[in-house]
Coordinates of C-alpha atoms in Angstrom, one line a residue:
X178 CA -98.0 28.5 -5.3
X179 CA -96.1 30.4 -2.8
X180 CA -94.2 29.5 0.5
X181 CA -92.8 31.0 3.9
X182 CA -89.6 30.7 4.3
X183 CA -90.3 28.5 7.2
X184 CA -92.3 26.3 5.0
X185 CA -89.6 26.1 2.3
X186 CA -87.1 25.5 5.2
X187 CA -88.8 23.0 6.4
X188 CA -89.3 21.2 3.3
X189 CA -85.5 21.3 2.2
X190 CA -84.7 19.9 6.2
X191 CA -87.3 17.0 5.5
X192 CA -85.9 16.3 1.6
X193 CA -82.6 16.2 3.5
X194 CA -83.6 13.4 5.7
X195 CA -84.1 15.5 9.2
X196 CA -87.7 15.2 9.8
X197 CA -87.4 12.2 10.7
X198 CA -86.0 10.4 14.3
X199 CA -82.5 8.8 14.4
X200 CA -82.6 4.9 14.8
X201 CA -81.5 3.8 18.0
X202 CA -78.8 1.4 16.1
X203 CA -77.9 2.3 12.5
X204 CA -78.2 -0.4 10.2
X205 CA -77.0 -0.9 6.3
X206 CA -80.8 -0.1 5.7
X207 CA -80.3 3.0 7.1
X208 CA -77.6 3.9 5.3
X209 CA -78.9 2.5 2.1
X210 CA -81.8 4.8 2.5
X211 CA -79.6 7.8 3.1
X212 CA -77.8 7.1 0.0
X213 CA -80.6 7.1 -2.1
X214 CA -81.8 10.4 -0.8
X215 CA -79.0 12.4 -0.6
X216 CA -77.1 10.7 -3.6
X217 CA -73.8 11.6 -2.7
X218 CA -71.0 12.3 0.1
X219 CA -68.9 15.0 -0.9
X220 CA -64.6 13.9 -0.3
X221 CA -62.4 16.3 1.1
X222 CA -59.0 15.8 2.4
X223 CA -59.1 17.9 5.6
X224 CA -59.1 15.5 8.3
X225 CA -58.8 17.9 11.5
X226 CA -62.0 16.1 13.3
X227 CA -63.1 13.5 10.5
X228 CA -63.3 13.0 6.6
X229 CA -65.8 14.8 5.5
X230 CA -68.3 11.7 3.6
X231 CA -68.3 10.4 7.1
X232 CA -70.5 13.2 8.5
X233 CA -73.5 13.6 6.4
X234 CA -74.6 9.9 7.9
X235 CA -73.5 11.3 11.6
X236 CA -75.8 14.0 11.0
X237 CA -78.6 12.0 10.1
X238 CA -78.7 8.7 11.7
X239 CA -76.8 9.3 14.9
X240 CA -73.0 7.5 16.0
X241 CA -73.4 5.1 13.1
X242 CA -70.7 2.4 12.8
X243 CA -67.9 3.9 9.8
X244 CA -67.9 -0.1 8.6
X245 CA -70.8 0.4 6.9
X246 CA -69.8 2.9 5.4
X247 CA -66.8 1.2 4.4
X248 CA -69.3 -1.6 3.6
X249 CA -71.4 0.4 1.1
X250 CA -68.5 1.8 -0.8
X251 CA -65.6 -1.0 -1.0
X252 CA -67.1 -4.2 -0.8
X253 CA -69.5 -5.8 -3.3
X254 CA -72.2 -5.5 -4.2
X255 CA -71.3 -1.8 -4.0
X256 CA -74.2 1.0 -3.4
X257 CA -70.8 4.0 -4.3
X258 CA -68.6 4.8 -6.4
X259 CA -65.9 7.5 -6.3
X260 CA -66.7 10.6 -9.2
X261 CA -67.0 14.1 -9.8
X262 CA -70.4 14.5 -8.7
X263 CA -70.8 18.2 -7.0
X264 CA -66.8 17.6 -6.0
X265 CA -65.1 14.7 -5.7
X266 CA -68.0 12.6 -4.2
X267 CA -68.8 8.9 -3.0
X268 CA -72.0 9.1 -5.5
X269 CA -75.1 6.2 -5.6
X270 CA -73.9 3.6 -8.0
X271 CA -77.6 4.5 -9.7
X272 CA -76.7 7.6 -11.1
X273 CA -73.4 6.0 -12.8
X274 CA -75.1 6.2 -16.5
X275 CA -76.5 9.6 -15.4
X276 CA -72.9 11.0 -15.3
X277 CA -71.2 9.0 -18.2
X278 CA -71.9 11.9 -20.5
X279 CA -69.5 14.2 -18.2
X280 CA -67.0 11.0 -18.6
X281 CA -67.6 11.0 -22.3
X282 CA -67.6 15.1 -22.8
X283 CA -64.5 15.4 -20.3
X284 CA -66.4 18.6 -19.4
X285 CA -64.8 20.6 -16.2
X286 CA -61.4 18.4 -17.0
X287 CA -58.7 20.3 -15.2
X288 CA -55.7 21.4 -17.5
X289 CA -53.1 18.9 -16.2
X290 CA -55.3 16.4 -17.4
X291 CA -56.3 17.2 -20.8
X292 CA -52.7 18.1 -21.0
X293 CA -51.1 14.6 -20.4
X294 CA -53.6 13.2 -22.6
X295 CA -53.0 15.4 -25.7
X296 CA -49.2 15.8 -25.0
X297 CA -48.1 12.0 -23.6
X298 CA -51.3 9.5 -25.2
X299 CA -48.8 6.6 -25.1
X300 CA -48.3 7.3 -21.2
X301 CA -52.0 7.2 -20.7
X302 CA -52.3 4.1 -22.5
X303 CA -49.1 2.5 -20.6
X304 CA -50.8 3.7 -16.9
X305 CA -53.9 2.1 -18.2
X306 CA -51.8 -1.2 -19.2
X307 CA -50.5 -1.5 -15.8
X308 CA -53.9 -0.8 -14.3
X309 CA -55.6 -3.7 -16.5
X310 CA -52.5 -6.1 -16.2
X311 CA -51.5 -5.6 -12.6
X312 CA -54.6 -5.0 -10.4
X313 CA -55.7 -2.2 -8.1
X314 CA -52.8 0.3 -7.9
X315 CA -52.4 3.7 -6.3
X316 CA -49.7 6.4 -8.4
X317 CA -47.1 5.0 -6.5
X318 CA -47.4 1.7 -7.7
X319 CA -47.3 2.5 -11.1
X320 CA -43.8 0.9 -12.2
X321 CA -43.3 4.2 -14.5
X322 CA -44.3 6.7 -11.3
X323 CA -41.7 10.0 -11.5
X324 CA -41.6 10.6 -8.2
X325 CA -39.9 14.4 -9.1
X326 CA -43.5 16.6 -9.6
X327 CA -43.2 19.5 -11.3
X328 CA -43.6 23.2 -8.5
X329 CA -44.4 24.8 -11.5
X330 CA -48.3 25.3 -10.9
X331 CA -50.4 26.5 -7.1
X332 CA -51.9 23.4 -5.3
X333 CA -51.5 20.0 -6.3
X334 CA -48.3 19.4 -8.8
X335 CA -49.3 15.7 -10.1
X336 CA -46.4 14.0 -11.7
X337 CA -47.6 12.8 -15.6
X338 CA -48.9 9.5 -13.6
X339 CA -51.0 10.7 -11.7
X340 CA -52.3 13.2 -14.2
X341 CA -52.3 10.6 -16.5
X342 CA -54.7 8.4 -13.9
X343 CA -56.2 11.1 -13.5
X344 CA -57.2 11.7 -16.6
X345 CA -58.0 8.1 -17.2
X346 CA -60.7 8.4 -13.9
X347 CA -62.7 11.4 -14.9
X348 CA -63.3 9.9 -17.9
X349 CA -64.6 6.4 -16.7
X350 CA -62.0 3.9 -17.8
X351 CA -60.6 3.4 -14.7
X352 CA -62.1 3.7 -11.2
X353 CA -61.1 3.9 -7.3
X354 CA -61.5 0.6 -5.6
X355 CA -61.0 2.3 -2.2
X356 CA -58.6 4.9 -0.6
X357 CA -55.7 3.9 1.3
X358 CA -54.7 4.9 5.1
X359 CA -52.9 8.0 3.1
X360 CA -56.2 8.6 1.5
X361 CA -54.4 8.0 -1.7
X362 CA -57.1 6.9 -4.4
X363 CA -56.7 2.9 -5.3
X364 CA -57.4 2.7 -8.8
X365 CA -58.8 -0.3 -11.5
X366 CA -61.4 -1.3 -13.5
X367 CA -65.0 -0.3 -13.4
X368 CA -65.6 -3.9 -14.1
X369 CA -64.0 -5.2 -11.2
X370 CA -65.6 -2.3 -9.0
X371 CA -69.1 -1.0 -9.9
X372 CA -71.7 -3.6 -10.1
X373 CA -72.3 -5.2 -13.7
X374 CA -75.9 -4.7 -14.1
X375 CA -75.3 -0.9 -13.7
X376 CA -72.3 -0.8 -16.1
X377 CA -74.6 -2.4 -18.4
X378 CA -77.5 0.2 -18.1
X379 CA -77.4 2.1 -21.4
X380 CA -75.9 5.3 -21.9
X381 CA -78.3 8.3 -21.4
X382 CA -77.7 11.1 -24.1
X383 CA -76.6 14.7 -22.6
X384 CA -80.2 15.6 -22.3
X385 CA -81.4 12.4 -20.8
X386 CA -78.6 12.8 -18.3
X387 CA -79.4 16.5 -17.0
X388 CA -82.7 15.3 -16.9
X389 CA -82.1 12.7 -14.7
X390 CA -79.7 14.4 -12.2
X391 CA -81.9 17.5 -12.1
X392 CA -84.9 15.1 -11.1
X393 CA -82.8 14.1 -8.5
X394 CA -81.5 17.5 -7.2
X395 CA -84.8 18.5 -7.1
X396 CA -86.0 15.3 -4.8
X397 CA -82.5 16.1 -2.7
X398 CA -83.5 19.5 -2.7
X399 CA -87.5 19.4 -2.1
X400 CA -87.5 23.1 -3.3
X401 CA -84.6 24.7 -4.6
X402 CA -84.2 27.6 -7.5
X403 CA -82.3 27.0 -11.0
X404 CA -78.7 27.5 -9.5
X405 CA -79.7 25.4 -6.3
X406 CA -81.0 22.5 -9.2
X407 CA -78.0 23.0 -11.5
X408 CA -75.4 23.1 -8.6
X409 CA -76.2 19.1 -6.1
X410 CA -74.6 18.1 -9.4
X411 CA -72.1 21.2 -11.0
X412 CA -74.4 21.1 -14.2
X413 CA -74.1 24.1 -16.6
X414 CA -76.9 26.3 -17.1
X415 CA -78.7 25.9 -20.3
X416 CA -79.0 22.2 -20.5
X417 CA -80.4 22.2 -16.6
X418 CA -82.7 25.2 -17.9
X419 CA -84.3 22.5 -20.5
X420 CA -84.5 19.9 -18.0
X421 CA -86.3 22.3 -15.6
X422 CA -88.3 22.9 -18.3
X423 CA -89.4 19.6 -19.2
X424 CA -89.8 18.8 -16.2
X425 CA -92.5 21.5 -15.5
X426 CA -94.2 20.8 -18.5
X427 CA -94.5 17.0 -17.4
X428 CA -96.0 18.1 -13.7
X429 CA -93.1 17.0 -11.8
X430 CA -91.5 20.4 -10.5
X431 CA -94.2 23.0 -9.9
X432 CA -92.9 26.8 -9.9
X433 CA -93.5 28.7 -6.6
X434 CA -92.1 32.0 -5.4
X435 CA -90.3 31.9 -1.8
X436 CA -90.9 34.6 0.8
X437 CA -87.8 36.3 0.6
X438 CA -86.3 35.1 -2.6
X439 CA -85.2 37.0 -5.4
X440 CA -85.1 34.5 -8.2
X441 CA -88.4 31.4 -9.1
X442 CA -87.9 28.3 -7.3
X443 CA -89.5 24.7 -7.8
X444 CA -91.0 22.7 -5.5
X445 CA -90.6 18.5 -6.2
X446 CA -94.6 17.5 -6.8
X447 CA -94.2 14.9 -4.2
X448 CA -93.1 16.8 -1.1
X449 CA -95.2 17.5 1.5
X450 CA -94.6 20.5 4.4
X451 CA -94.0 19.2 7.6
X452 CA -95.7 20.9 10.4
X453 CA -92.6 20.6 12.6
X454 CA -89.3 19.4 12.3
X455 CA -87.6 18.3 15.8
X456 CA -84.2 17.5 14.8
X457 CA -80.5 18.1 16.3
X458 CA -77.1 17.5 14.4
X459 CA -73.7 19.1 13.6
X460 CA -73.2 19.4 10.0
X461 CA -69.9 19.2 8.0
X462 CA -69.2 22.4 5.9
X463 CA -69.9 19.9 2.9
X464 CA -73.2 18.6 4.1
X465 CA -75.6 18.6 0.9
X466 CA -78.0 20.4 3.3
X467 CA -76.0 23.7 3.1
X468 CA -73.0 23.4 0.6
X469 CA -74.8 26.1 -1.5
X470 CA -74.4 28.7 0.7
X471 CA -76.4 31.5 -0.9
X472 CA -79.1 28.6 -0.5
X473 CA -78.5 28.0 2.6
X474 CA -78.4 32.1 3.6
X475 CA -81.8 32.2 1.9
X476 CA -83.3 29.4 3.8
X477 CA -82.0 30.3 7.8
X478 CA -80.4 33.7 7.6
X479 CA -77.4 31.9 8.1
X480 CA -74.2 33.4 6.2
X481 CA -71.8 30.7 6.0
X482 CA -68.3 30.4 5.0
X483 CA -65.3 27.9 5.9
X484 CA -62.3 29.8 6.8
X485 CA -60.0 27.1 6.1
X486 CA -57.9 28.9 3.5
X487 CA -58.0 32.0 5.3
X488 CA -55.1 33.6 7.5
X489 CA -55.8 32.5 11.0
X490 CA -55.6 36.7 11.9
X491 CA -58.5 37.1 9.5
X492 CA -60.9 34.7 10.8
X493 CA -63.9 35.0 12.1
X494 CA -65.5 31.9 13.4
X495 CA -62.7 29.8 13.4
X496 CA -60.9 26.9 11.3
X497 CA -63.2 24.0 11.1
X498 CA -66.1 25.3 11.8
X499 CA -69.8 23.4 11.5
X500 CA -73.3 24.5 12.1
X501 CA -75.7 23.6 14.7
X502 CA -79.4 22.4 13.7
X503 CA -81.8 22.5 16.5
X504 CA -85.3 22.3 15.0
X505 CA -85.6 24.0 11.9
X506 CA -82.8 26.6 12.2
X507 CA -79.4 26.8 12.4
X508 CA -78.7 28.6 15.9
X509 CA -75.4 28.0 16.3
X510 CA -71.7 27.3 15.2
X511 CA -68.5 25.6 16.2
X512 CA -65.1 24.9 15.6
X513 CA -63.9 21.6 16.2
X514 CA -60.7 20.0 16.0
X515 CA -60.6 15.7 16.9
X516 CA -57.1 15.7 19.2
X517 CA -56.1 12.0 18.8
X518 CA -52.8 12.4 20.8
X519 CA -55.0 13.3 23.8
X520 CA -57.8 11.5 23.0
X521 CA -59.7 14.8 23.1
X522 CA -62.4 16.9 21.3
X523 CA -61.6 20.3 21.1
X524 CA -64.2 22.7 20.9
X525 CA -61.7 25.7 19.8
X526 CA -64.8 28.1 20.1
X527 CA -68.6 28.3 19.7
X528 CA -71.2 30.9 18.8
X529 CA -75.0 31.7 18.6
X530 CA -76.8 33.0 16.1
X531 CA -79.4 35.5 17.0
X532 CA -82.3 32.9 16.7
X533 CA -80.7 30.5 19.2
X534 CA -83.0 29.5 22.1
X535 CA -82.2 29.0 25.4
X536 CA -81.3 25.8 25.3
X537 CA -78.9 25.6 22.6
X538 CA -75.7 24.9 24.9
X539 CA -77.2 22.2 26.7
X540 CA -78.5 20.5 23.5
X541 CA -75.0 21.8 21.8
X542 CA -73.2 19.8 25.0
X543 CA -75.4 17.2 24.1
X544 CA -74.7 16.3 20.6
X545 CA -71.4 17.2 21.2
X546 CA -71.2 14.6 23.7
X547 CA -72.5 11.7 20.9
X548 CA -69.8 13.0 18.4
X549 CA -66.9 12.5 20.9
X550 CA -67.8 9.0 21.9
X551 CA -68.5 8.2 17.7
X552 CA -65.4 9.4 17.1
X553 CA -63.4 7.8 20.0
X554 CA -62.8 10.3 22.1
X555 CA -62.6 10.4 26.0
X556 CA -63.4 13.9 26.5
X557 CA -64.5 17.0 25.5
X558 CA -62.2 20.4 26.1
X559 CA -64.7 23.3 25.9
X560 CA -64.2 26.5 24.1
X561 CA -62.5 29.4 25.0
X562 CA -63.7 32.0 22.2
X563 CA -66.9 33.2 21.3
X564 CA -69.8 34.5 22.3
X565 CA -71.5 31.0 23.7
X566 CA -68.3 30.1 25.1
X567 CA -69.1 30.0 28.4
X568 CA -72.1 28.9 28.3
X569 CA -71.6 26.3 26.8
X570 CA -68.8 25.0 28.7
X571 CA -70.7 25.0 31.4
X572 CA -73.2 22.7 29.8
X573 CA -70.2 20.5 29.3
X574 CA -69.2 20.4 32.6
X575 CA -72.7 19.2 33.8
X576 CA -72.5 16.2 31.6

């Protein structure tokens, strides 16, 4: 079997949810549905226009209301639960026995933690005392926290607490009941959090599991190569080989090479090509749709990096910066910062990609328009750098 690019791009855009039309009023069923497609919202903890699990739904079903969100993942009977999924992830409560072997194997455990727990075990066991006895807690609430961290290591320094929770989340016996207005996780008990008919799913050996997630990568997917299967989920790359494997052998990936692509890619048996996908949305730089980004180069010549840890000299496109889907390609890019003082949206700059049609900034004006009033926002400040600059703030000024 072989596809066009176009035809693989448009199958990956329909797996992701975007052949079809937003709902004029976003419902739980719509994001229920979402959920079970995608399978996760990635977490990060840049909030310079909105956390990023917030966007993937934006993208998909329009201004949605965040309380359903909120819904899904903090009030019972819960559809997510907080894990290391691809990062740290809101993840569908159905894949909870899927990932309990990386809970049991610890694999991808950062140092600090494995460190606490071989160094200080009767800490761990105190935190999780406190966690059992007391209720949902954040680090700070722990009665042993040391608020003096360590500046001995880049990045995060965690005090032993917090490694120690830590340490006590990534391997399942504790959870996050929510995250608190400092995004701080809220941690207790899976069985006061995740649903008891999942926690009493049984266990799926290491091999069940990969198969299980890489089935599901390649549904999320709709055509994706090895690294693209092995990567929704961070899986390593023998176990994911099998999987791929088996399910070859068993009919439900078929092989097919990819105008374009240097490696074999699999196509999900059940996916079908859309003649034409219609659809418009900004995307967070952790949107499953394009958070492999040698994927996503391969699928709309679209080189993609966020610049967020770069000097502000060196960049290129700008801080925050997310793509613009119109159609079936990406045509544009903009960086966006969410001014709450002013009750602005700042569109710091914006530019084209070479495939963008003509009426990319009046489209561009237009979803940016939606994303303002979702996020609360009077106005819109148009950009002042980049090559659809003006343009574009011209189609802003006609709104």
């Amino acid at each position: 079997m072989k596809l066009s690019q176009l035809q693989a791009r448009r199958i990956a855009l329909a797996s992701q949810g975007f052949a079809k039309s937003r709902p004029k009023t976003a419902t739980m069923r719509h994001v229920a549905a979402t959920i079970a497609r995608l399978g996760l919202f990635q977490i990060d903890s840049v909030n310079v226009l909105t956390r990023a699990h917030y966007m993937p739904l934006f993208s998909r079903l329009g201004p949605y209301d965040k309380e359903l969100l909120h819904r899904a993942s903090g009030k019972a009977p819960r559809k997510l639960f907080e894990y290391w999924a691809h990062e740290a992830a809101l993840v569908d409560v159905s894949l909870h026995a899927a990932l309990r072997f990386r809970m049991q194997s610890g694999e991808r455990m950062w140092r600090s933690m494995e460190r606490v727990a071989r160094e200080q075990p009767a800490l761990v066991q105190s935190v999780f005392d406190e966690i059992r006895e007391r209720g949902a807690l954040t680090a700070r609430d722990i009665k042993l926290h040391d608020s003096a961290t360590p500046k001995t290591e880049w990045g995060w320094n965690w005090s032993a607490v917090k490694s120690a929770l830590e340490y006590l989340f990534y391997k399942g016996e504790i959870t996050s009941a929510r995250r608190n207005q400092s995004f701080e996780r809220v941690y207790d008990l899976p069985e006061r959090i995740i649903p008891s008919a999942i926690l009493k799913a049984p266990d799926l050996d290491p091999d069940q599991a990969h198969l299980a997630l890489v089935r599901f990568a390649s549904r999320a997917h709709g055509v994706g190569s090895e690294k693209c299967l092995r990567d929704y989920f961070r899986l390593q790359a023998e176990p994911t080989r099998a999987a791929i494997r088996q399910l070859v052998a068993q009919g439900e990936l078929i092989p097919v090479t990819v105008d374009g692509w240097n490696r074999p890619a699999y196509v999900h048996a059940d996916v079908k090509i859309p003649r034409k996908v219609q659809a418009r949305a900004l995307l967070s730089p952790f949107d499953p749709l394009i958070f492999e980004r040698r994927r996503t180069e391969a699928l709309f010549d679209f080189r993609y990096r966020i610049e967020i840890y770069v000097p502000e000299h060196k960049r290129v496109h700008g801080y925050y910066v997310l793509p613009f889907l119109l159609g079936d390609q990406l045509v544009a890019r903009v960086d966006l910062k969410a001014d709450r003082a002013r009750s602005m949206l700042i569109v710091r700059s914006a530019w084209a990609e070479q495939n963008a049609p003509a009426q990319t900034p009046e489209e561009l004006a237009e979803e940016l328009a939606l994303m303002a009033a979702w996020l609360g926002l009077d106005g819109i400040e148009g950009p002042k750098n980049g090559d659809l600059a003006g343009k574009l703030s011209k189609a802003l000024t006609r709104m």
